[in-house]
XYZ file of C-alpha atoms in Angstrom:
489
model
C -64.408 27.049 46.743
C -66.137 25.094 43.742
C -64.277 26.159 40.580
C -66.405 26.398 36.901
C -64.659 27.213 33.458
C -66.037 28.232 30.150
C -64.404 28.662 27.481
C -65.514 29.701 24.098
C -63.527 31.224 21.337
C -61.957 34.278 22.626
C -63.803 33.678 26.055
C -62.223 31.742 28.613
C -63.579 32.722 31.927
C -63.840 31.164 35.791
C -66.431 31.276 38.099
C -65.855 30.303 42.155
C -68.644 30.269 44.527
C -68.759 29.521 48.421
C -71.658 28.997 50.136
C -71.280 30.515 53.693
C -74.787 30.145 56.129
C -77.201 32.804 55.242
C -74.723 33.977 52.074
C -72.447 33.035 49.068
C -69.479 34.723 47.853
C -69.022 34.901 43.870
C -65.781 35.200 42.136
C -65.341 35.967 38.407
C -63.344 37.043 35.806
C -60.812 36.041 32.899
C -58.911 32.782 33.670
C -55.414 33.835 34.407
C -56.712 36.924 36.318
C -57.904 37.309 40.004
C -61.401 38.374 39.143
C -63.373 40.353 41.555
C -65.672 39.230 44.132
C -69.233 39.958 45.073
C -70.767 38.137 48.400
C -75.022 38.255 48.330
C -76.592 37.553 51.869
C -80.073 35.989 52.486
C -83.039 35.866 55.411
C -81.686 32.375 56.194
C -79.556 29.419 55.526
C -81.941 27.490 53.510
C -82.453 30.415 51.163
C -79.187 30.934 50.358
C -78.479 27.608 49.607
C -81.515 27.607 47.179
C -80.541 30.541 45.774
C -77.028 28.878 45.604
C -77.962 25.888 43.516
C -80.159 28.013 41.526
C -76.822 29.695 40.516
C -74.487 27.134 40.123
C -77.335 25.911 37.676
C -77.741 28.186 35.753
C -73.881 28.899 34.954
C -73.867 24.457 33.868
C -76.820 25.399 31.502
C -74.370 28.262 30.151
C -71.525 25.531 29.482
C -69.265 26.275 32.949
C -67.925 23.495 33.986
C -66.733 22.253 37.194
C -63.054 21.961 37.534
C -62.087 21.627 41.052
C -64.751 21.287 43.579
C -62.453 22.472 46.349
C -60.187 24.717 45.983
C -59.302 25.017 42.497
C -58.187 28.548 41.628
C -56.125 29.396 44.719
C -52.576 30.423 43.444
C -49.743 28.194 44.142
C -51.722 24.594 44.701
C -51.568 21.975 41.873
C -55.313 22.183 40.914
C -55.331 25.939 40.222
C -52.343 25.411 37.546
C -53.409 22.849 35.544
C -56.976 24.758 35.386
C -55.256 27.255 34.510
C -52.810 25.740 32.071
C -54.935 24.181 29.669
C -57.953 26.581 28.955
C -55.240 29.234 28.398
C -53.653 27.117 26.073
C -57.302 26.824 24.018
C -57.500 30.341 24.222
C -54.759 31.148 22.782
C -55.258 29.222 19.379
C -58.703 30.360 19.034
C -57.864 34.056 19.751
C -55.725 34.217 16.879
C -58.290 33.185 14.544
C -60.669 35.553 16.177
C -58.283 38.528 16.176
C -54.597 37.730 17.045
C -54.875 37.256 21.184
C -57.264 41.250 21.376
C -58.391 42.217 24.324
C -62.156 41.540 24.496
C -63.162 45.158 25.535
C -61.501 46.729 22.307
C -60.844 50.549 22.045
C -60.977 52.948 18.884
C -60.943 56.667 20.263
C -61.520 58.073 16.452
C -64.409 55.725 16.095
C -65.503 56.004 19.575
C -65.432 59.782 19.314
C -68.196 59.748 17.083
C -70.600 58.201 19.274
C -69.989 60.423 21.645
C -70.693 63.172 19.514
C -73.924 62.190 19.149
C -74.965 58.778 21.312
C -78.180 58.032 18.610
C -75.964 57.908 15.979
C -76.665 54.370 14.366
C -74.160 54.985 11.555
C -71.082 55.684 13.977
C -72.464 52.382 15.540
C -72.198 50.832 13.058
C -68.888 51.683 11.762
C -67.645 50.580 15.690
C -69.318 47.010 15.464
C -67.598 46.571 11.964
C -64.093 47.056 13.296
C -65.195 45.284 16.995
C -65.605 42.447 15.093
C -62.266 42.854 13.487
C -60.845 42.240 16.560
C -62.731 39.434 18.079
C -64.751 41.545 20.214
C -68.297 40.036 20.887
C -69.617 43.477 21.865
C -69.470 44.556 17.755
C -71.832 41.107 17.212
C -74.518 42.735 20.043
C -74.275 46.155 17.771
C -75.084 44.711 14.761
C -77.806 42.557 15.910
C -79.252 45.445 17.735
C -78.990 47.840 15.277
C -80.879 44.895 12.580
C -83.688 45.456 15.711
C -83.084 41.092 15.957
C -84.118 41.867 19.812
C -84.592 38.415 20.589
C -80.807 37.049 19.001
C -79.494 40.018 20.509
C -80.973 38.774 24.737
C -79.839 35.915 23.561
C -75.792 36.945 23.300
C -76.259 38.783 26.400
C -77.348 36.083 28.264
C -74.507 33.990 27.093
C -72.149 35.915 27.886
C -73.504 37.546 31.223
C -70.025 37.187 32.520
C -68.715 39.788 30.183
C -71.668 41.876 28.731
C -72.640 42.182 32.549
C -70.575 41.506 35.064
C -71.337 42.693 38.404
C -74.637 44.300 37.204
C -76.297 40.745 36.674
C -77.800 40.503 39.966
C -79.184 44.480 39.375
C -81.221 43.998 36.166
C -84.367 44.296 37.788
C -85.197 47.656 39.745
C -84.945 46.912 43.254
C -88.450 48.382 44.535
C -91.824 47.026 45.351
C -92.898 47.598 41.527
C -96.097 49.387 42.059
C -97.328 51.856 39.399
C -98.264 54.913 41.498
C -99.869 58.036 40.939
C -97.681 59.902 38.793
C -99.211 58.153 35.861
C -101.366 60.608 35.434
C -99.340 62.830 34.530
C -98.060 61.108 31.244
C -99.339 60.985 28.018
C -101.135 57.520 27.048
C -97.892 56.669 25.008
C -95.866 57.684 27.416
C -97.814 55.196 30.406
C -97.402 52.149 27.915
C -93.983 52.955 27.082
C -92.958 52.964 30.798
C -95.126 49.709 31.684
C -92.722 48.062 29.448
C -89.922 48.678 30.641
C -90.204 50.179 33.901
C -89.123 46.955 35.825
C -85.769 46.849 33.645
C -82.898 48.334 35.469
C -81.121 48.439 31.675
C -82.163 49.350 28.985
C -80.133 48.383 25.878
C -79.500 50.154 22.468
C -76.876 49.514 19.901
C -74.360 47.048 21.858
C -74.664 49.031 25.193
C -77.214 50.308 28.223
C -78.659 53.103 27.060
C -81.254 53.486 29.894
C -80.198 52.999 33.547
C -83.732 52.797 35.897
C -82.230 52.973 39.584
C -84.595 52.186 42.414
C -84.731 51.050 45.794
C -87.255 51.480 49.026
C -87.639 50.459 51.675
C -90.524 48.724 51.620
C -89.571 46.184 49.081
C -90.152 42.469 49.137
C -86.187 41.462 47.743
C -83.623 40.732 49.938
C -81.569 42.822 48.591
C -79.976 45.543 50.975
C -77.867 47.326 48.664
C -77.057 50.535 48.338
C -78.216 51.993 44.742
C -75.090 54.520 44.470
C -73.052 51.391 44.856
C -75.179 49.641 41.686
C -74.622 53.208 39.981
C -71.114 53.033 40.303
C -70.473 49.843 38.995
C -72.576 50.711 35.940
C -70.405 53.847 35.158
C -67.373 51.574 35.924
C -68.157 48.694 33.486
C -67.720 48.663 29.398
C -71.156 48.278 28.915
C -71.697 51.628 30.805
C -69.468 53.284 28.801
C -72.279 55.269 26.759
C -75.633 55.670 29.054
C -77.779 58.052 27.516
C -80.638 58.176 29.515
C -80.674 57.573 33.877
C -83.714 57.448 35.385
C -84.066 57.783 39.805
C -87.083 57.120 41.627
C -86.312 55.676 45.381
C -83.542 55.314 47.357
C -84.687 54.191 50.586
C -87.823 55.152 52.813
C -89.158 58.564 50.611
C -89.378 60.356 53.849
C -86.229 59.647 55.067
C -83.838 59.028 52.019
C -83.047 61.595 49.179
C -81.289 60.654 45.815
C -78.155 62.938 47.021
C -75.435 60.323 46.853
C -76.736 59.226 43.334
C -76.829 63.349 42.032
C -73.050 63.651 43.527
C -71.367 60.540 42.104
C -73.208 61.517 38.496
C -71.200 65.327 38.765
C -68.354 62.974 38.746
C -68.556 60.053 36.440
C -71.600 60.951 34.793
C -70.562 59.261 30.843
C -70.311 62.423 28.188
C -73.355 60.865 26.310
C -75.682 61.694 29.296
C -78.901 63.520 27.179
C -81.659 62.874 29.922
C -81.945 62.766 33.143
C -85.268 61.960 35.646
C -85.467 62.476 39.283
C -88.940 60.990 40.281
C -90.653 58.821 37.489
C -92.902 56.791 39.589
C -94.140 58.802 43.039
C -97.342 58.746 44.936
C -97.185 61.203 47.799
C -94.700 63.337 45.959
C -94.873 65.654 49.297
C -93.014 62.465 50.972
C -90.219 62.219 48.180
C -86.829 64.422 48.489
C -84.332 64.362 45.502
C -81.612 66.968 47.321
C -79.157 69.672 45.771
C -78.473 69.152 41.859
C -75.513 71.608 42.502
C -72.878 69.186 42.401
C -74.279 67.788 39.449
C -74.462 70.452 36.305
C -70.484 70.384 35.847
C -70.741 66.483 35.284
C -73.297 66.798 32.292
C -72.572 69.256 29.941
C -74.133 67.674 27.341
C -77.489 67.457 29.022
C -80.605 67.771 27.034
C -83.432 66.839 28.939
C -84.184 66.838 33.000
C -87.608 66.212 34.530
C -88.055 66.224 37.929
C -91.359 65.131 40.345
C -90.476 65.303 44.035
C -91.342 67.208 47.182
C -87.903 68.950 47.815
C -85.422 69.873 45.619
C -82.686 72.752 44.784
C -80.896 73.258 41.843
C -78.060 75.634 43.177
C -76.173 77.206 40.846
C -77.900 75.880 37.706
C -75.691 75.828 34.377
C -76.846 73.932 31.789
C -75.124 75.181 28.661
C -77.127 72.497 25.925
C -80.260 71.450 28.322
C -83.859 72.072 25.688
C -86.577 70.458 28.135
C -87.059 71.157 31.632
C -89.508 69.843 34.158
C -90.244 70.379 37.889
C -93.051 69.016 38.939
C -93.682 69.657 43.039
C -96.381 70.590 45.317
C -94.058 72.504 47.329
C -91.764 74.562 45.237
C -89.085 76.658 47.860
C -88.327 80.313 46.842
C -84.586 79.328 46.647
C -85.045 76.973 43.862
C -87.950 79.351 41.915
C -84.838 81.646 42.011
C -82.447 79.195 41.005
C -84.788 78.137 37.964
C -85.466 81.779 37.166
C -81.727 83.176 36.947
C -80.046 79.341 35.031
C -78.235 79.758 32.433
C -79.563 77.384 29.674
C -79.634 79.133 26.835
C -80.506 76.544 24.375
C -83.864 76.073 26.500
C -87.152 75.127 24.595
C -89.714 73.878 26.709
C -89.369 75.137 30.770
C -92.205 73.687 32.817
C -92.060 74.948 36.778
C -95.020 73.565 39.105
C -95.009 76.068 42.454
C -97.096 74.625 44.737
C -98.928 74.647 47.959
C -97.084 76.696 51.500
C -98.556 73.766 53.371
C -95.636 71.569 51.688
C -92.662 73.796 51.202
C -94.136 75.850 48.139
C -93.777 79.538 50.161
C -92.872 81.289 46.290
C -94.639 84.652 45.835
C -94.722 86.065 42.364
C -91.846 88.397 43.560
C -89.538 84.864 42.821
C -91.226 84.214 39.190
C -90.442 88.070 38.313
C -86.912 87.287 37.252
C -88.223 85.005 34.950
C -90.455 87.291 33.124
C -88.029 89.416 33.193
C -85.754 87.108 31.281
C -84.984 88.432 27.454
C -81.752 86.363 26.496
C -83.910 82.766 26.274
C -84.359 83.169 22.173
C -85.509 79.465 22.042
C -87.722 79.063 24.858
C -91.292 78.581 23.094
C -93.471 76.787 25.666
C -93.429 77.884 29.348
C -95.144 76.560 31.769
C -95.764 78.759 35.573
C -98.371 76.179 36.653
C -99.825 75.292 39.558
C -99.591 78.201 41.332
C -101.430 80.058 44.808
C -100.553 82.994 43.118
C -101.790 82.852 39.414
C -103.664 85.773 39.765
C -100.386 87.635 40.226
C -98.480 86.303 37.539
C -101.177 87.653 34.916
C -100.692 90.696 36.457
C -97.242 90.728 36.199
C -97.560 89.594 31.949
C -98.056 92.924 30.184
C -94.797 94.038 30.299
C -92.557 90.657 30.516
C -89.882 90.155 27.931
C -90.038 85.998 28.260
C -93.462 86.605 26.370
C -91.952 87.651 23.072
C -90.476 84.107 21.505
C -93.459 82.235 23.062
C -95.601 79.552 21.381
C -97.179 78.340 24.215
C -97.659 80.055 27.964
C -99.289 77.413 30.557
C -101.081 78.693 33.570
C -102.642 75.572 34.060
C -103.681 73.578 38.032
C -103.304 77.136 39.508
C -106.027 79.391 41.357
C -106.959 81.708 38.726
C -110.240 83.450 39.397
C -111.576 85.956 37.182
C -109.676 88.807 38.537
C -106.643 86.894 36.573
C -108.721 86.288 33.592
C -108.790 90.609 34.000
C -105.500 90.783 34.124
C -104.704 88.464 31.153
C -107.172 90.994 29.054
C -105.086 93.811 29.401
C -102.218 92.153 28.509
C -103.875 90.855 25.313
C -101.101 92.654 22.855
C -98.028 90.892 24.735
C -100.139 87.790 24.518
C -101.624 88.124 20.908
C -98.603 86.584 19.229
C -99.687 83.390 21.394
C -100.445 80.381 19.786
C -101.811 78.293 23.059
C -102.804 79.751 26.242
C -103.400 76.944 28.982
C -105.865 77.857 31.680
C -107.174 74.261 32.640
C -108.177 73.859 36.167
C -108.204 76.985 37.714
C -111.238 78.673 39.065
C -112.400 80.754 36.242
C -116.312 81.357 35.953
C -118.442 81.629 32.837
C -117.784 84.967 32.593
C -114.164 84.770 32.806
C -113.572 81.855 30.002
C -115.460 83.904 27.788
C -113.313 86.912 28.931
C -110.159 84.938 27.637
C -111.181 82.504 25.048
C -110.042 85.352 21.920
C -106.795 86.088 23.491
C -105.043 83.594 20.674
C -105.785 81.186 18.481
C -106.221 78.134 21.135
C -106.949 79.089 24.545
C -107.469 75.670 26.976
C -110.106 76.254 29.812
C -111.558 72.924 30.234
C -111.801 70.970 34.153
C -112.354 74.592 35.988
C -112.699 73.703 39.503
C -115.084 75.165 42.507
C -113.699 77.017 45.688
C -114.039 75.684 49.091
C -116.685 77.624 50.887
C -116.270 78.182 54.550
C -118.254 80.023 56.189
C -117.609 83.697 55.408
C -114.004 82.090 54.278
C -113.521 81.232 50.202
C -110.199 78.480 49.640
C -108.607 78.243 46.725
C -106.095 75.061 45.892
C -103.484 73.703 43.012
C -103.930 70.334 41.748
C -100.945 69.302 42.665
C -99.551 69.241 47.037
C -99.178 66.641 48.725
């Protein structure tokens, strides 16, 4: 196995690679140490041996050198002790000008503490880098770069240094999917949409020395080679250093949509999930969202306490026993909302809620709610912060205005959205005679239902802003009238 070296200041690292037909095997780690290995496996022989020298070329350009083209690095023969004799010696000189002989990944639990406290704290950052650096640690370098927004200096390190800032997650930094922007777009703002086309094809997103964003994907229908498993790429990001404070994890594929669901990924998060995790989204780039399944979040409330922020788009979902102590922005987007989950949703604690956005759906794909499974809801008078909710896209619309005139959710309200639903102007009725409970209102949302002239001007003095705009026409039939959401299959 072909042996390279680097060493550089505190950094003195192997790298072993064996090319083996249609794959190579990679070993890595700290000269002295047994690394780890990773093996990568290709359509054919002559594409893993390009992909081969494309490696072993790219670690020359980043100053390995070749030691032993044999065997070097075996324990016991000749070659592996005098590589690893010498570098070791250089090592050790230069690590006690950088620090006295630290470890690289350097721990602090008082200063560390702080940033998990709160994860955008640039200040507790910054304090971190400062005594990093103390200790020879080329992690508090990356912070302070990052934090000085020197984006370019700061890719620059990482690259260097793959080995260490990386790891194992080198051969994951791009999102392992076919890379088309679907249909979902629509449903962001316009600084949302160029936001995620800049990033979207980044597996990790960085911030202040670490990942801050992890963007997990995989289908089926891919061009890569890659046949990975995305739990396993999860895992070793919650495993490595520069996991150690993810923020942010974004899920969109794990397979074939109407086959795979995002289970494995939801169960190993309740586990390992880092305390910094403030956002989580299930579904940030679907088409047929009827085809996607992101399975039971049960398993994965007790593993993010800290949680802020969950959005969801998918066809099937449950949320089980939902307890989200800190969460202040919730989204479920679905064309097929079960009555299980509506329940779920309705009875959570979250008691720090702010903004609680449930899409219901169409029977045809799973969404069989009736307003009997929004009533608990309504009925809901210990949610203090909740100011915008959202019972949209709904068969039933017309019943949920009913059901408004006497519902205690209404009273801390800025903003209730009955939007992509079926409202006719029975609803619009309804919502009249509930005009004190609504009167306090600031927005009321009725964009694309099926109101008629008569029934936007019914409801356009409820409150000070009330949305009516893209009403849509019924499907005649006949002596049959359809209505539809906006959002099924």
């Amino acid at each position: 196995m072909p042996r390279y070296e680097f060493s550089e200041g505190t950094s003195n690292k192997f790298w072993e690679i064996t090319l083996s037909g249609d794959s190579f095997t990679t070993t890595y780690g700290k000269i002295g140490t047994a690394g780890q290995s990773t093996s990568k496996s290709f359509a054919d022989a002559a594409k893993a041996k390009a992909a081969y020298d494309k490696a072993v070329a790219e670690k020359t350009k980043k100053g390995y050198a070749l030691v032993d083209d044999k065997g070097g690095g075996k324990s016991g023969g000749k070659s592996a002790a005098k590589a690893d004799d010498k570098p070791a010696a250089k090592a050790k000189g230069k690590a006690k000008d950088a620090g006295a002989g630290k470890p690289l990944d350097a721990r602090n639990p008082a200063l560390e503490a702080a940033i998990v406290a709160d994860p955008n704290d640039r200040e507790a950052y910054a304090v971190f880098a400062d005594w990093l650096q103390t200790q020879g640690d080329l992690r508090g370098e990356l912070i302070s770069l990052q934090l000085a927004n020197k984006d370019k200096q700061a890719q620059a390190l990482i690259d260097k240094h793959a080995d260490y800032f990386l790891g194992p997650l080198a051969e994951h930094v791009e999102v392992h999917d076919a890379g088309y922007n679907n249909a979902s777009s629509h449903l962001r703002t316009s600084a949302q949409e160029k936001a995620w086309q800049k990033t979207q094809r980044q597996a990790f997103l960085w911030r202040n020395g670490y990942i801050h964003r992890v963007r997990l994907s995989h289908d089926s229908y891919s061009d890569e080679n890659w046949k990975g498993k995305t739990v396993d790429v999860l895992d070793a990001v919650l495993g490595h250093p520069s996991g150690r404070y993810v923020v942010e994890f974004a899920f969109q594929s794990n397979g074939d949509p109407n086959e795979d669901d995002l289970q494995d990924l939801i169960n190993l998060l309740g586990k390992k999930a880092p305390a910094t995790t403030r956002k989580i989204s299930f579904g940030d780039n679907v088409d047929q969202i009827s085809w996607h399944h992101t399975g039971n979040l049960d398993k994965l409330w007790k593993g993010v306490p800290n949680l802020k922020v969950l959005e969801i788009e998918t066809g099937e979902f449950e949320v089980g026993k939902m307890n989200a102590p800190a969460l202040e922005r919730a989204i479920f987007i679905t064309g097929g909302l079960s009555p299980s989950c509506a329940r779920g949703i309705a009875k959570a604690t979250m008691p720090a809620i702010q903004h609680l956005e449930i899409y219901y759906g169409d029977p045809n794909y799973g969404g069989d709610c009736t307003v009997q499974d929004v009533l608990p809801m309504l009925a809901r008078s210990d949610l203090g912060q909740l100011r915008y909710l959202g019972l949209k896209n709904s068969m039933f619309s017309n019943d949920i205005a009913r059901a408004l005139v006497k519902a205690p959710v209404l009273k801390t309200l800025e903003t209730l959205d009955l939007s992509l639903g079926t409202m006719t102007d029975e609803g619009a009725e309804a919502l009249v005679r509930a005009k004190d409970a609504l009167a306090h209102l600031q927005v009321l949302d009725l964009t694309r239902n099926f109101l008629s002239k008569k029934g936007i001007k019914a409801v356009k003095d409820l409150c000070p802003k009330v949305i009516t705009g893209g009403q849509e026409e019924a499907d005649e039939d006949g002596d049959d009238t359809y209505y539809y959401v906006s959002i099924a299959e």
